[in-house]
Coordinates of C-alpha atoms and ligand atoms in Angstrom, one line a residue:
M641 CA 173.0 159.2 225.8
V642 CA 174.8 160.1 222.5
K643 CA 172.9 163.3 222.2
K644 CA 173.8 164.3 225.8
I645 CA 177.5 163.7 225.2
V646 CA 177.4 165.6 222.0
K647 CA 175.6 168.6 223.5
T648 CA 178.2 168.8 226.3
A649 CA 180.9 168.8 223.7
K650 CA 179.3 171.4 221.5
K651 CA 181.3 174.5 222.4
A652 CA 182.5 177.6 220.6
V653 CA 186.0 176.7 219.6
K654 CA 186.6 178.6 216.5
K655 CA 189.1 181.1 217.9
D656 CA 191.6 178.5 219.1
M657 CA 194.5 177.4 216.9
H658 CA 194.3 173.7 216.3
D659 CA 197.0 171.2 215.6
V660 CA 194.5 169.0 213.7
V661 CA 191.2 169.8 212.1
I662 CA 189.1 166.8 211.1
I663 CA 186.2 167.3 208.7
G664 CA 183.4 164.7 209.1
G665 CA 182.2 163.1 212.3
G666 CA 181.6 159.5 211.1
P667 CA 183.5 156.4 212.3
A668 CA 186.7 157.3 210.4
G669 CA 186.7 160.9 211.7
L670 CA 186.0 159.8 215.3
M671 CA 188.7 157.1 215.3
A672 CA 191.2 159.7 213.9
A673 CA 190.1 162.1 216.6
C674 CA 190.7 159.6 219.3
Q675 CA 194.2 158.8 218.0
A676 CA 195.3 162.4 217.4
G677 CA 193.9 163.3 220.8
E678 CA 195.8 160.4 222.4
G679 CA 199.0 161.8 220.7
G680 CA 198.5 165.0 222.7
Q681 CA 197.3 167.0 219.7
K682 CA 194.8 169.8 220.0
V683 CA 192.0 168.5 217.8
L684 CA 188.9 170.1 216.3
L685 CA 186.3 167.9 214.6
I686 CA 183.8 169.7 212.3
E687 CA 180.5 168.0 211.5
K688 CA 177.7 169.5 209.4
N689 CA 174.9 167.5 211.2
D690 CA 173.7 168.4 214.6
E691 CA 174.8 165.0 215.8
L692 CA 177.8 162.7 215.2
G693 CA 177.9 159.3 213.4
K694 CA 174.5 159.3 211.8
K695 CA 175.4 156.6 209.3
L696 CA 177.2 154.6 212.0
L697 CA 173.9 154.5 213.9
I698 CA 172.0 152.9 211.0
S699 CA 174.8 150.5 210.2
G700 CA 174.0 146.8 210.4
G701 CA 170.3 147.4 210.7
G702 CA 171.1 149.4 213.9
R703 CA 173.2 146.6 215.3
C704 CA 176.5 147.8 213.7
N705 CA 178.6 145.0 212.2
L706 CA 181.8 146.7 213.3
T707 CA 184.4 144.4 211.8
N708 CA 185.0 140.9 210.3
A709 CA 187.1 138.6 212.4
N710 CA 188.1 136.2 209.5
P711 CA 191.4 134.8 211.0
N712 CA 192.8 134.2 207.5
H713 CA 194.6 137.5 206.9
R714 CA 195.1 137.0 203.1
E715 CA 191.4 136.0 202.6
F716 CA 190.4 139.1 204.6
V717 CA 192.5 141.5 202.5
S718 CA 191.3 139.7 199.3
K719 CA 187.8 141.0 200.1
F720 CA 189.0 144.5 199.0
G721 CA 189.8 143.1 195.5
K722 CA 193.0 144.1 193.6
K723 CA 193.3 147.4 195.6
G724 CA 193.5 145.3 198.8
S725 CA 197.3 145.3 198.3
F726 CA 197.3 148.9 199.5
L727 CA 196.0 147.6 202.8
F728 CA 198.5 145.0 203.8
S729 CA 200.7 147.5 205.6
P730 CA 197.8 149.5 207.2
F731 CA 196.1 146.3 208.5
S732 CA 199.5 145.2 210.0
V733 CA 199.6 148.5 212.0
F734 CA 196.0 148.4 213.2
G735 CA 194.0 145.3 212.1
V736 CA 190.9 143.5 213.2
Q737 CA 192.2 142.2 216.5
D738 CA 193.5 145.7 217.4
T739 CA 190.0 147.0 216.6
I740 CA 188.3 144.5 218.8
K741 CA 190.8 145.2 221.6
F742 CA 190.3 148.9 221.2
F743 CA 186.6 148.7 221.7
N744 CA 186.8 145.9 224.4
D745 CA 189.3 148.0 226.4
L746 CA 186.9 150.9 226.3
G747 CA 184.2 148.7 227.8
L748 CA 182.3 147.6 224.6
K749 CA 181.7 143.9 224.7
T750 CA 181.6 142.3 221.3
K751 CA 180.4 139.0 219.8
T752 CA 181.1 137.2 216.6
E753 CA 178.3 135.8 214.4
A754 CA 178.1 133.8 211.2
G755 CA 180.6 134.8 208.5
F756 CA 183.0 136.2 211.2
R757 CA 180.8 139.3 211.5
V758 CA 181.5 141.1 214.8
F759 CA 178.7 143.1 216.6
P760 CA 178.5 144.8 219.9
E761 CA 177.1 142.3 222.4
S762 CA 174.2 144.8 223.1
D763 CA 173.2 144.7 219.4
N764 CA 173.1 148.5 219.6
S765 CA 175.2 150.7 217.2
A766 CA 174.7 153.7 219.6
D767 CA 177.0 151.9 222.0
V768 CA 179.8 151.9 219.4
L769 CA 179.3 155.6 218.8
N770 CA 179.2 156.3 222.5
V771 CA 182.6 154.6 223.0
L772 CA 184.2 156.8 220.3
V773 CA 182.6 160.1 221.4
N774 CA 183.3 159.4 225.1
R775 CA 186.9 158.6 224.4
A776 CA 187.4 161.6 222.1
T777 CA 185.8 163.9 224.6
E778 CA 188.0 162.5 227.4
L779 CA 191.0 163.3 225.3
G780 CA 190.0 166.9 224.9
V781 CA 188.8 166.7 221.3
K782 CA 186.5 169.7 220.5
F783 CA 183.5 169.2 218.3
M784 CA 181.8 171.8 216.1
L785 CA 178.5 170.5 215.1
S786 CA 175.9 171.9 212.7
T787 CA 178.9 173.5 210.9
E788 CA 179.2 172.9 207.2
V789 CA 182.6 173.1 205.5
A790 CA 182.4 174.7 202.0
S791 CA 185.9 174.1 200.7
L792 CA 189.6 173.6 201.4
K793 CA 192.0 176.5 201.0
A794 CA 195.1 175.2 199.3
D795 CA 198.6 176.7 198.8
K796 CA 199.4 174.7 195.6
K797 CA 203.0 176.0 195.4
G798 CA 203.7 175.3 199.1
K799 CA 201.8 172.0 198.8
K800 CA 199.9 172.7 202.0
I801 CA 196.3 173.2 203.0
T802 CA 196.1 176.5 204.9
A803 CA 192.5 176.5 206.1
V804 CA 189.1 175.1 205.8
I805 CA 186.5 177.6 204.7
L806 CA 183.1 177.2 206.4
K807 CA 179.8 177.8 204.6
S808 CA 179.5 180.9 206.8
G809 CA 182.7 182.2 205.1
E810 CA 184.8 181.9 208.2
E811 CA 188.2 180.3 207.9
I812 CA 189.6 177.7 210.3
M813 CA 193.4 177.2 210.4
A814 CA 195.4 174.2 211.6
Q815 CA 198.7 172.5 211.2
K816 CA 197.2 169.4 209.7
F817 CA 193.8 168.4 208.2
I818 CA 192.1 165.0 208.1
L819 CA 189.4 164.6 205.5
T820 CA 186.7 162.0 206.5
T821 CA 183.6 163.2 204.7
G822 CA 182.6 159.7 203.6
G823 CA 181.1 158.6 200.3
M824 CA 177.7 159.2 198.7
S825 CA 175.3 156.6 200.0
H826 CA 172.3 157.4 202.3
Q827 CA 172.8 161.1 201.8
E828 CA 170.3 161.9 204.5
T829 CA 173.1 160.9 206.9
G830 CA 175.3 163.8 205.7
S831 CA 177.5 161.9 203.2
T832 CA 176.9 164.0 200.1
G833 CA 180.3 163.7 198.4
D834 CA 181.5 167.1 199.4
G835 CA 185.0 165.8 200.0
F836 CA 185.2 164.5 196.4
K837 CA 184.4 168.0 195.1
W838 CA 187.1 169.7 197.2
L839 CA 189.7 167.1 196.3
K840 CA 189.1 167.7 192.6
E841 CA 189.3 171.5 193.1
I842 CA 192.8 171.1 194.7
G843 CA 194.1 168.8 192.0
H844 CA 193.5 165.3 193.3
K845 CA 192.1 162.6 191.1
V846 CA 188.7 161.2 192.1
A847 CA 187.0 158.2 190.4
E848 CA 183.4 158.7 189.6
S849 CA 180.9 157.4 192.3
N850 CA 178.1 155.0 191.8
P851 CA 175.7 153.3 194.3
S852 CA 177.4 150.1 195.5
L853 CA 176.3 147.2 197.7
V854 CA 172.8 148.1 196.6
P855 CA 169.6 146.1 196.1
I856 CA 168.5 145.3 192.6
K857 CA 165.3 146.1 190.8
I858 CA 163.4 143.3 189.1
S859 CA 160.9 144.1 186.4
N860 CA 158.6 141.1 186.7
P861 CA 155.5 142.5 188.4
W862 CA 154.9 139.4 190.6
V863 CA 158.1 140.1 192.6
S864 CA 156.2 142.5 195.0
E865 CA 154.0 139.5 196.0
L866 CA 157.2 137.8 197.4
A867 CA 158.4 140.8 199.5
G868 CA 159.7 139.8 202.8
I869 CA 160.7 136.3 201.9
S870 CA 164.3 135.5 202.8
L871 CA 166.2 132.4 201.8
D872 CA 169.5 130.9 202.8
N873 CA 171.9 128.9 200.6
V874 CA 170.1 129.7 197.4
G875 CA 172.1 129.5 194.2
I876 CA 172.1 132.8 192.3
S877 CA 173.1 133.0 188.6
V878 CA 173.2 136.1 186.4
W879 CA 172.8 135.7 182.7
Q880 CA 173.7 138.2 179.9
N881 CA 172.2 138.4 176.5
K882 CA 175.0 137.9 174.0
D883 CA 174.3 137.5 170.3
G884 CA 170.7 136.5 170.9
G885 CA 171.3 133.9 173.6
F886 CA 171.7 134.2 177.4
Q887 CA 175.1 133.2 178.8
K888 CA 175.8 132.6 182.4
A889 CA 178.1 135.5 183.6
L890 CA 178.1 135.1 187.4
T891 CA 177.2 132.5 190.0
K892 CA 177.1 132.7 193.8
K893 CA 175.4 130.9 196.6
G894 CA 174.0 132.7 199.7
R895 CA 171.3 134.6 201.4
I896 CA 168.7 136.7 199.6
L897 CA 165.7 138.8 200.6
F898 CA 162.8 139.6 198.3
T899 CA 161.8 143.3 198.6
H900 CA 158.8 145.2 197.1
D901 CA 160.7 146.0 193.9
G902 CA 163.4 143.3 193.7
L903 CA 166.0 141.5 195.6
S904 CA 168.4 142.4 198.5
G905 CA 170.3 140.5 201.2
P906 CA 174.0 140.2 201.7
T907 CA 174.8 138.0 198.6
I908 CA 172.8 140.2 196.3
L909 CA 174.4 143.4 197.7
N910 CA 177.8 141.9 197.2
M911 CA 176.9 141.0 193.5
S912 CA 175.4 144.3 192.8
K913 CA 178.5 146.0 191.4
S914 CA 179.1 143.2 188.9
I915 CA 175.4 143.1 188.0
G916 CA 175.5 146.9 187.3
E917 CA 178.4 146.4 185.0
L918 CA 176.6 143.6 183.1
L919 CA 173.5 145.8 182.7
E920 CA 175.6 148.3 180.8
Y921 CA 176.1 145.8 178.1
G922 CA 172.6 144.6 177.6
E923 CA 169.6 142.6 178.8
T924 CA 170.4 140.7 182.1
L925 CA 168.5 137.9 183.7
L926 CA 168.8 136.5 187.2
S927 CA 167.9 133.0 188.2
L928 CA 167.5 131.3 191.5
D929 CA 168.3 127.7 192.3
F930 CA 166.3 126.7 195.4
F931 CA 168.1 123.3 195.5
A932 CA 171.6 124.5 195.0
G933 CA 173.1 121.4 196.6
F934 CA 171.2 119.0 194.3
G935 CA 172.3 117.8 190.9
L936 CA 169.7 117.2 188.2
D937 CA 169.6 113.4 188.7
Q938 CA 169.1 113.8 192.4
M939 CA 166.3 116.3 191.8
H940 CA 164.5 113.8 189.5
E941 CA 164.9 111.1 192.0
M942 CA 163.7 113.2 194.9
M943 CA 160.7 114.6 193.0
K944 CA 159.6 111.2 191.8
K945 CA 159.8 109.9 195.4
V946 CA 157.7 112.9 196.7
F947 CA 155.1 112.5 194.0
D948 CA 154.9 108.7 194.5
E949 CA 154.4 109.2 198.3
H950 CA 151.7 111.8 197.9
I951 CA 150.0 110.5 194.8
N952 CA 146.5 111.3 195.9
K953 CA 147.3 114.7 197.5
K954 CA 146.4 118.0 195.9
I955 CA 149.5 119.6 194.5
K956 CA 148.7 122.8 196.5
N957 CA 149.2 120.8 199.6
L958 CA 152.8 119.7 198.8
S959 CA 155.5 121.6 200.6
F960 CA 159.2 121.9 200.2
K961 CA 161.4 123.5 202.9
E962 CA 163.6 125.0 200.2
V963 CA 160.7 126.6 198.4
P964 CA 158.4 128.9 200.4
G965 CA 154.7 128.4 199.8
K966 CA 154.2 131.7 198.0
I967 CA 157.0 130.9 195.5
F968 CA 155.7 127.4 195.0
A969 CA 152.2 128.7 194.2
L970 CA 153.7 131.3 191.8
I971 CA 155.7 128.6 190.0
L972 CA 152.6 126.4 189.6
K973 CA 150.7 129.4 188.2
Q974 CA 153.5 130.1 185.7
L975 CA 153.4 126.4 184.6
E976 CA 149.6 126.6 184.4
I977 CA 149.3 123.7 186.8
D978 CA 146.0 124.0 188.6
L979 CA 146.3 124.2 192.4
E980 CA 143.4 121.8 192.8
W981 CA 144.9 119.1 190.7
E982 CA 145.9 115.9 192.5
I983 CA 149.5 114.7 192.0
N984 CA 148.2 111.7 190.0
E985 CA 146.8 114.2 187.4
I986 CA 150.2 115.8 186.8
R987 CA 152.0 114.6 183.7
R988 CA 155.7 113.6 183.6
E989 CA 156.6 116.6 181.5
E990 CA 154.9 118.9 184.0
R991 CA 156.9 117.3 186.8
F992 CA 160.1 117.9 184.8
A993 CA 159.1 121.5 184.2
L994 CA 158.6 121.9 187.9
I995 CA 162.1 120.6 188.5
E996 CA 163.4 123.1 185.9
K997 CA 161.7 126.0 187.7
F998 CA 163.1 124.9 191.1
K999 CA 166.6 124.9 189.6
K1000 CA 166.2 128.0 187.4
F1001 CA 163.6 130.4 188.7
E1002 CA 164.1 133.3 186.3
M1003 CA 163.5 137.0 186.5
T1004 CA 164.6 140.1 184.6
V1005 CA 166.9 142.6 186.2
A1006 CA 165.7 146.2 185.6
G1007 CA 168.5 148.0 187.3
L1008 CA 170.2 148.9 190.5
L1009 CA 168.5 151.0 193.2
G1010 CA 170.0 154.4 194.0
Y1011 CA 172.3 156.0 196.6
D1012 CA 169.3 156.2 199.0
K1013 CA 169.3 152.4 199.3
A1014 CA 173.1 151.8 198.8
I1015 CA 175.3 150.7 201.7
I1016 CA 178.4 152.4 200.1
S1017 CA 179.3 154.2 196.9
S1018 CA 182.0 153.1 194.6
G1019 CA 184.7 155.5 193.4
G1020 CA 186.5 158.0 195.5
L1021 CA 190.0 159.4 196.0
N1022 CA 192.6 157.8 193.7
L1023 CA 194.7 155.5 195.9
D1024 CA 197.9 156.1 194.1
E1025 CA 197.8 159.6 195.5
V1026 CA 197.8 158.4 199.1
D1027 CA 200.8 157.4 201.2
F1028 CA 199.4 154.4 203.1
K1029 CA 202.1 154.6 205.8
T1030 CA 200.6 157.8 207.0
M1031 CA 197.3 158.1 205.1
G1032 CA 198.7 161.4 203.9
S1033 CA 198.2 163.0 200.5
K1034 CA 201.1 162.8 198.1
L1035 CA 200.2 166.2 196.8
Y1036 CA 199.8 168.2 200.1
S1037 CA 202.1 167.6 203.0
N1038 CA 199.5 168.3 205.7
L1039 CA 196.4 166.6 204.3
Y1040 CA 195.3 163.1 205.4
F1041 CA 192.4 160.8 204.6
A1042 CA 190.3 158.0 206.1
G1043 CA 187.2 156.0 205.5
D1044 CA 184.7 155.9 202.7
I1045 CA 186.4 158.8 200.9
L1046 CA 189.0 156.3 199.6
D1047 CA 188.3 154.4 196.4
F1048 CA 188.1 150.8 197.7
D1049 CA 185.7 148.1 196.7
R1050 CA 184.6 145.8 199.5
P1051 CA 181.7 143.5 200.3
S1052 CA 179.2 143.7 203.2
G1053 CA 180.2 142.0 206.4
G1054 CA 182.1 144.6 208.5
F1055 CA 184.8 145.4 205.9
S1056 CA 183.7 149.0 205.4
L1057 CA 183.9 149.9 209.1
Q1058 CA 187.2 148.1 209.5
L1059 CA 188.5 150.3 206.7
C1060 CA 187.4 153.3 208.7
W1061 CA 189.0 152.1 211.9
T1062 CA 192.3 151.2 210.3
T1063 CA 192.7 154.3 208.1
G1064 CA 191.3 156.5 210.8
Y1065 CA 193.8 155.1 213.3
I1066 CA 196.8 155.7 211.0
A1067 CA 195.6 159.2 209.9
G1068 CA 195.1 160.2 213.6
K1069 CA 198.4 158.8 214.7
N1070 CA 200.2 160.8 212.0
Ligands
LIG379 C1 172.3 151.3 205.8 C2 173.8 151.1 206.0 C3 174.2 150.0 206.8 C4 175.6 149.8 206.9 N1 176.0 148.8 207.7 C5 177.3 148.5 207.8 C6 177.8 147.5 208.7 O1 177.0 146.9 209.4 N2 179.1 147.2 208.7 C7 180.0 148.0 207.9 O2 181.2 147.7 208.0 N3 179.6 149.0 207.2 C8 178.3 149.3 207.1 N4 177.9 150.4 206.4 C9 178.9 151.3 205.8 C10 179.5 152.2 206.9 O3 178.5 152.8 207.6 C11 180.4 153.3 206.2 O4 181.4 152.6 205.5 C12 180.9 154.3 207.2 O5 179.9 155.0 207.9 C13 181.9 155.3 206.5 O6 182.4 156.1 207.5 P1 183.1 157.5 207.2 O7 183.5 158.0 208.5 O8 184.1 157.3 206.1 O9 181.9 158.3 206.6 P2 180.5 158.7 207.1 O10 180.0 157.7 208.1 O11 179.7 158.9 205.8 O12 180.7 160.1 207.8 C14 181.0 161.3 207.1 C15 180.6 162.5 207.9 O13 181.1 163.6 207.3 C16 180.1 164.6 207.4 N5 180.3 165.6 206.3 C17 180.2 165.4 205.0 N6 180.3 166.6 204.3 C18 180.6 167.5 205.3 C19 180.8 168.9 205.2 N7 180.8 169.6 204.0 N8 181.1 169.6 206.4 C20 181.1 169.0 207.6 N9 180.8 167.7 207.7 C21 180.6 166.9 206.5 C22 178.8 163.9 207.3 O14 177.7 164.6 207.8 C23 179.1 162.6 208.0 O15 178.7 162.7 209.4 C24 176.5 150.7 206.3 C25 176.1 151.8 205.5 C26 174.7 152.0 205.4 C27 174.3 153.2 204.6

């Protein structure tokens, strides 16, 4: 369906004079195209891939977590950290409810899941893309696919962008330009940081990019044996080696997923930036608390009760809903407790050691995975150089921005796409 729409829209449009040229056909570019088109502008969207919205299609595991419907506005904005203050005004112009209404009005039914995460009812990200492409096409937006932009032509004295220069050497002129080339994560989708390079060339400040919202690598070889295990409500602590001793630097509770080389899952992704920063200063450990709701006294009480009740059972036959069998077996191995031992053979100190492992299951952090596994990249266009009333450049009067190109931190949970919808809406309207 998406391919069909895109093929129909793929026309030779180079010769026309455009009011607005948008570079990048991801969610931010498509939202901007819809809004500029709605305002009666003659819009051309240039995309280097042969299809639109490649990253949008893989978002949310193909389900597309398109926004986050947290009703607490302040809490919502706080997810963007200190820089969230730039977003108070944009979100008041086009916020979460406006986004949901926008999609609902165009026929996309949505549903809200745990953590206020909003998905299309169909669980299919292609439906989100279809809505945007259909709407833009309906409004007369022209698409140039398989067309790579090489740079921006700037008149620095006149403070204007005069054209975009294609890789073919051809120049495309317009009254206004919207830059929505995205960040640097999952580069196979087309987001290769081209916009950052052009912005630097024309004098904008761009903060260095790094993989963000990214799984972490664990150096303990046994981690691969646990791949695929996912756990909810587990306590996660990160420890840093300071003056020869490990000190707790971060703690969170949430969902994790063991991968072949480490850990992923929403809580780990959200902690990855801070973990990356800690790694720069030295050795970093991570520990899991499988019984995060239990104090130590409660743990001792609970374990004594379990041991007393199963006194003649083999330890390997004990099971805890909080600790998957594979992890339990691994812990017993680490403590040199034979799987064939009966509970009555286990000494008090060994029971205490078991409790300690349940509360502090340690591993060594080797590093963060790369852009190919990251949801977003950190860094981007310096926000002080953007007028958030229009999403316009403070250096060039006819240049606008939206989406991942902007230097915002945010967690997973629909916040990245909401940033695209809001900034794309404002850029397109202006
Ligand atoms: C695996 C994965 C899952 C995700 N899941 C979610 C989720 O569920 N919820 C959420 O909120 N966020 C999610 N995100 C993040 C979200 O997808 C991004 O924030 C969003 O796609 C950014 O949109 P954008 O339009 O700014 O940029 P992009 O989507 O990166 O689009 C930029 C476009 O510009 C084009 N382009 C780049 N350079 C050029 C050039 N030189 N010439 C022409 N075209 C060019 C690219 O080809 C690309 O199509 C996920 C990301 C990944 C990688």
